[in-house]
Amino acid sequence: MCTLGQERPGEITGNKTSLAMASSDVKPKSISRAKKWSEEIGNLYRFQQAGYCDEIEYKQVKQVSMVDRWPEMGYAKKLQRRDNAFCNYNKQRECDDRTSTK
């Protein structure tokens, strides 16, 4: 999970949305490995495989309001990478227990 050194534009803080402008030189401040799998971690794994920190960054970079998701599970179904190629994902979880630490 990425933690940016500054607040990301569009990030929800309380009931307000930040109006800060996007900066292309913003780098992650820290990265931590998930200790246990969850549905949130499964989706983060997909966004990070596509080259983004999380869904917020994906929506900002690709300027989309919604992500194509599998209706049954809610996982991201198709993501466009930064090089404009697409990552297509299965309904099942991508991140298995071997990928996470114990």
mmCIF file with all atom_site columns, C-alpha atoms in Angstrom:
data_model
loop_
_atom_site.group_PDB
_atom_site.id
_atom_site.type_symbol
_atom_site.label_atom_id
_atom_site.label_alt_id
_atom_site.label_comp_id
_atom_site.label_asym_id
_atom_site.label_entity_id
_atom_site.label_seq_id
_atom_site.pdbx_PDB_ins_code
_atom_site.Cartn_x
_atom_site.Cartn_y
_atom_site.Cartn_z
_atom_site.occupancy
_atom_site.B_iso_or_equiv
_atom_site.pdbx_formal_charge
_atom_site.auth_seq_id
_atom_site.auth_comp_id
_atom_site.auth_asym_id
_atom_site.auth_atom_id
_atom_site.pdbx_PDB_model_num
ATOM 1   C CA . MET A 1 1   ? 0.000   0.000   0.000   1.00 0.00 ? 1   MET A CA 1
ATOM 2   C CA . CYS A 1 2   ? 1.479   3.376   -1.014  1.00 0.00 ? 2   CYS A CA 1
ATOM 3   C CA . THR A 1 3   ? 1.480   6.439   1.198   1.00 0.00 ? 3   THR A CA 1
ATOM 4   C CA . LEU A 1 4   ? 2.162   9.651   -0.657  1.00 0.00 ? 4   LEU A CA 1
ATOM 5   C CA . GLY A 1 5   ? 4.156   12.446  0.898   1.00 0.00 ? 5   GLY A CA 1
ATOM 6   C CA . GLN A 1 6   ? 1.341   14.901  0.262   1.00 0.00 ? 6   GLN A CA 1
ATOM 7   C CA . GLU A 1 7   ? -2.430  14.752  -0.054  1.00 0.00 ? 7   GLU A CA 1
ATOM 8   C CA . ARG A 1 8   ? -3.575  13.584  -3.469  1.00 0.00 ? 8   ARG A CA 1
ATOM 9   C CA . PRO A 1 9   ? -6.017  15.709  -5.475  1.00 0.00 ? 9   PRO A CA 1
ATOM 10  C CA . GLY A 1 10  ? -9.542  14.370  -5.265  1.00 0.00 ? 10  GLY A CA 1
ATOM 11  C CA . GLU A 1 11  ? -8.767  12.426  -2.099  1.00 0.00 ? 11  GLU A CA 1
ATOM 12  C CA . ILE A 1 12  ? -11.751 12.478  0.214   1.00 0.00 ? 12  ILE A CA 1
ATOM 13  C CA . THR A 1 13  ? -10.922 14.051  3.558   1.00 0.00 ? 13  THR A CA 1
ATOM 14  C CA . GLY A 1 14  ? -13.941 13.971  5.832   1.00 0.00 ? 14  GLY A CA 1
ATOM 15  C CA . ASN A 1 15  ? -16.877 15.213  3.750   1.00 0.00 ? 15  ASN A CA 1
ATOM 16  C CA . LYS A 1 16  ? -14.773 17.494  1.533   1.00 0.00 ? 16  LYS A CA 1
ATOM 17  C CA . THR A 1 17  ? -12.715 16.775  -1.552  1.00 0.00 ? 17  THR A CA 1
ATOM 18  C CA . SER A 1 18  ? -9.217  18.215  -1.830  1.00 0.00 ? 18  SER A CA 1
ATOM 19  C CA . LEU A 1 19  ? -8.736  20.740  -4.617  1.00 0.00 ? 19  LEU A CA 1
ATOM 20  C CA . ALA A 1 20  ? -4.946  20.377  -4.745  1.00 0.00 ? 20  ALA A CA 1
ATOM 21  C CA . MET A 1 21  ? -3.517  20.113  -8.242  1.00 0.00 ? 21  MET A CA 1
ATOM 22  C CA . ALA A 1 22  ? -1.951  16.859  -9.463  1.00 0.00 ? 22  ALA A CA 1
ATOM 23  C CA . SER A 1 23  ? 1.832   16.805  -9.572  1.00 0.00 ? 23  SER A CA 1
ATOM 24  C CA . SER A 1 24  ? 3.596   14.387  -11.896 1.00 0.00 ? 24  SER A CA 1
ATOM 25  C CA . ASP A 1 25  ? 6.669   14.312  -9.648  1.00 0.00 ? 25  ASP A CA 1
ATOM 26  C CA . VAL A 1 26  ? 4.854   13.099  -6.505  1.00 0.00 ? 26  VAL A CA 1
ATOM 27  C CA . LYS A 1 27  ? 6.548   9.892   -5.355  1.00 0.00 ? 27  LYS A CA 1
ATOM 28  C CA . PRO A 1 28  ? 5.383   7.403   -2.732  1.00 0.00 ? 28  PRO A CA 1
ATOM 29  C CA . LYS A 1 29  ? 6.647   8.282   0.732   1.00 0.00 ? 29  LYS A CA 1
ATOM 30  C CA . SER A 1 30  ? 6.537   4.709   1.952   1.00 0.00 ? 30  SER A CA 1
ATOM 31  C CA . ILE A 1 31  ? 5.379   1.262   0.896   1.00 0.00 ? 31  ILE A CA 1
ATOM 32  C CA . SER A 1 32  ? 4.151   -1.491  3.181   1.00 0.00 ? 32  SER A CA 1
ATOM 33  C CA . ARG A 1 33  ? 3.371   -5.119  2.368   1.00 0.00 ? 33  ARG A CA 1
ATOM 34  C CA . ALA A 1 34  ? -0.035  -6.477  3.294   1.00 0.00 ? 34  ALA A CA 1
ATOM 35  C CA . LYS A 1 35  ? 0.081   -8.963  6.155   1.00 0.00 ? 35  LYS A CA 1
ATOM 36  C CA . LYS A 1 36  ? -3.296  -10.553 5.426   1.00 0.00 ? 36  LYS A CA 1
ATOM 37  C CA . TRP A 1 37  ? -5.480  -10.775 2.315   1.00 0.00 ? 37  TRP A CA 1
ATOM 38  C CA . SER A 1 38  ? -8.729  -8.845  2.114   1.00 0.00 ? 38  SER A CA 1
ATOM 39  C CA . GLU A 1 39  ? -10.955 -7.688  -0.743  1.00 0.00 ? 39  GLU A CA 1
ATOM 40  C CA . GLU A 1 40  ? -9.440  -4.199  -0.463  1.00 0.00 ? 40  GLU A CA 1
ATOM 41  C CA . ILE A 1 41  ? -5.935  -5.664  -0.757  1.00 0.00 ? 41  ILE A CA 1
ATOM 42  C CA . GLY A 1 42  ? -7.064  -7.714  -3.770  1.00 0.00 ? 42  GLY A CA 1
ATOM 43  C CA . ASN A 1 43  ? -8.179  -4.566  -5.582  1.00 0.00 ? 43  ASN A CA 1
ATOM 44  C CA . LEU A 1 44  ? -5.044  -2.630  -4.595  1.00 0.00 ? 44  LEU A CA 1
ATOM 45  C CA . TYR A 1 45  ? -2.972  -5.493  -6.023  1.00 0.00 ? 45  TYR A CA 1
ATOM 46  C CA . ARG A 1 46  ? -4.716  -5.063  -9.393  1.00 0.00 ? 46  ARG A CA 1
ATOM 47  C CA . PHE A 1 47  ? -4.186  -1.301  -9.484  1.00 0.00 ? 47  PHE A CA 1
ATOM 48  C CA . GLN A 1 48  ? -0.536  -1.679  -8.537  1.00 0.00 ? 48  GLN A CA 1
ATOM 49  C CA . GLN A 1 49  ? 0.001   -4.334  -11.226 1.00 0.00 ? 49  GLN A CA 1
ATOM 50  C CA . ALA A 1 50  ? -1.347  -1.799  -13.728 1.00 0.00 ? 50  ALA A CA 1
ATOM 51  C CA . GLY A 1 51  ? 1.151   0.806   -12.459 1.00 0.00 ? 51  GLY A CA 1
ATOM 52  C CA . TYR A 1 52  ? -0.915  2.918   -10.078 1.00 0.00 ? 52  TYR A CA 1
ATOM 53  C CA . CYS A 1 53  ? -0.783  3.374   -6.319  1.00 0.00 ? 53  CYS A CA 1
ATOM 54  C CA . ASP A 1 54  ? -4.541  2.919   -5.902  1.00 0.00 ? 54  ASP A CA 1
ATOM 55  C CA . GLU A 1 55  ? -7.950  3.619   -7.446  1.00 0.00 ? 55  GLU A CA 1
ATOM 56  C CA . ILE A 1 56  ? -7.745  7.333   -6.667  1.00 0.00 ? 56  ILE A CA 1
ATOM 57  C CA . GLU A 1 57  ? -4.524  7.720   -8.658  1.00 0.00 ? 57  GLU A CA 1
ATOM 58  C CA . TYR A 1 58  ? -5.941  5.612   -11.526 1.00 0.00 ? 58  TYR A CA 1
ATOM 59  C CA . LYS A 1 59  ? -9.033  7.828   -11.800 1.00 0.00 ? 59  LYS A CA 1
ATOM 60  C CA . GLN A 1 60  ? -6.913  10.988  -11.729 1.00 0.00 ? 60  GLN A CA 1
ATOM 61  C CA . VAL A 1 61  ? -4.413  9.856   -14.343 1.00 0.00 ? 61  VAL A CA 1
ATOM 62  C CA . LYS A 1 62  ? -6.934  8.273   -16.724 1.00 0.00 ? 62  LYS A CA 1
ATOM 63  C CA . GLN A 1 63  ? -9.566  10.950  -15.989 1.00 0.00 ? 63  GLN A CA 1
ATOM 64  C CA . VAL A 1 64  ? -12.387 8.457   -15.518 1.00 0.00 ? 64  VAL A CA 1
ATOM 65  C CA . SER A 1 65  ? -15.155 8.535   -12.953 1.00 0.00 ? 65  SER A CA 1
ATOM 66  C CA . MET A 1 66  ? -15.801 4.776   -12.774 1.00 0.00 ? 66  MET A CA 1
ATOM 67  C CA . VAL A 1 67  ? -13.710 1.609   -12.961 1.00 0.00 ? 67  VAL A CA 1
ATOM 68  C CA . ASP A 1 68  ? -14.936 -1.419  -14.923 1.00 0.00 ? 68  ASP A CA 1
ATOM 69  C CA . ARG A 1 69  ? -15.682 -4.030  -12.217 1.00 0.00 ? 69  ARG A CA 1
ATOM 70  C CA . TRP A 1 70  ? -16.929 -7.602  -11.957 1.00 0.00 ? 70  TRP A CA 1
ATOM 71  C CA . PRO A 1 71  ? -20.514 -7.227  -10.634 1.00 0.00 ? 71  PRO A CA 1
ATOM 72  C CA . GLU A 1 72  ? -20.378 -10.380 -8.487  1.00 0.00 ? 72  GLU A CA 1
ATOM 73  C CA . MET A 1 73  ? -17.237 -9.566  -6.518  1.00 0.00 ? 73  MET A CA 1
ATOM 74  C CA . GLY A 1 74  ? -16.605 -5.856  -7.094  1.00 0.00 ? 74  GLY A CA 1
ATOM 75  C CA . TYR A 1 75  ? -13.010 -6.438  -8.200  1.00 0.00 ? 75  TYR A CA 1
ATOM 76  C CA . ALA A 1 76  ? -11.540 -4.323  -10.995 1.00 0.00 ? 76  ALA A CA 1
ATOM 77  C CA . LYS A 1 77  ? -12.223 -6.118  -14.278 1.00 0.00 ? 77  LYS A CA 1
ATOM 78  C CA . LYS A 1 78  ? -10.164 -4.116  -16.778 1.00 0.00 ? 78  LYS A CA 1
ATOM 79  C CA . LEU A 1 79  ? -7.584  -1.392  -16.140 1.00 0.00 ? 79  LEU A CA 1
ATOM 80  C CA . GLN A 1 80  ? -5.665  0.701   -18.626 1.00 0.00 ? 80  GLN A CA 1
ATOM 81  C CA . ARG A 1 81  ? -1.947  0.851   -17.875 1.00 0.00 ? 81  ARG A CA 1
ATOM 82  C CA . ARG A 1 82  ? 0.108   4.027   -18.201 1.00 0.00 ? 82  ARG A CA 1
ATOM 83  C CA . ASP A 1 83  ? 1.338   2.872   -21.639 1.00 0.00 ? 83  ASP A CA 1
ATOM 84  C CA . ASN A 1 84  ? -2.346  2.583   -22.712 1.00 0.00 ? 84  ASN A CA 1
ATOM 85  C CA . ALA A 1 85  ? -2.275  -1.237  -22.903 1.00 0.00 ? 85  ALA A CA 1
ATOM 86  C CA . PHE A 1 86  ? -5.011  -3.009  -20.944 1.00 0.00 ? 86  PHE A CA 1
ATOM 87  C CA . CYS A 1 87  ? -4.831  -5.421  -18.018 1.00 0.00 ? 87  CYS A CA 1
ATOM 88  C CA . ASN A 1 88  ? -7.791  -7.815  -17.936 1.00 0.00 ? 88  ASN A CA 1
ATOM 89  C CA . TYR A 1 89  ? -8.497  -9.621  -14.674 1.00 0.00 ? 89  TYR A CA 1
ATOM 90  C CA . ASN A 1 90  ? -10.462 -12.741 -13.734 1.00 0.00 ? 90  ASN A CA 1
ATOM 91  C CA . LYS A 1 91  ? -13.384 -12.835 -11.310 1.00 0.00 ? 91  LYS A CA 1
ATOM 92  C CA . GLN A 1 92  ? -11.269 -14.748 -8.793  1.00 0.00 ? 92  GLN A CA 1
ATOM 93  C CA . ARG A 1 93  ? -8.727  -13.039 -6.602  1.00 0.00 ? 93  ARG A CA 1
ATOM 94  C CA . GLU A 1 94  ? -5.352  -12.358 -8.188  1.00 0.00 ? 94  GLU A CA 1
ATOM 95  C CA . CYS A 1 95  ? -3.345  -12.073 -4.975  1.00 0.00 ? 95  CYS A CA 1
ATOM 96  C CA . ASP A 1 96  ? -2.990  -15.499 -3.394  1.00 0.00 ? 96  ASP A CA 1
ATOM 97  C CA . ASP A 1 97  ? -1.734  -16.332 0.095   1.00 0.00 ? 97  ASP A CA 1
ATOM 98  C CA . ARG A 1 98  ? 1.767   -17.101 -1.186  1.00 0.00 ? 98  ARG A CA 1
ATOM 99  C CA . THR A 1 99  ? 2.105   -13.463 -2.360  1.00 0.00 ? 99  THR A CA 1
ATOM 100 C CA . SER A 1 100 ? 1.486   -11.988 1.093   1.00 0.00 ? 100 SER A CA 1
ATOM 101 C CA . THR A 1 101 ? 3.794   -12.353 4.078   1.00 0.00 ? 101 THR A CA 1
ATOM 102 C CA . LYS A 1 102 ? 2.985   -14.390 7.158   1.00 0.00 ? 102 LYS A CA 1
#
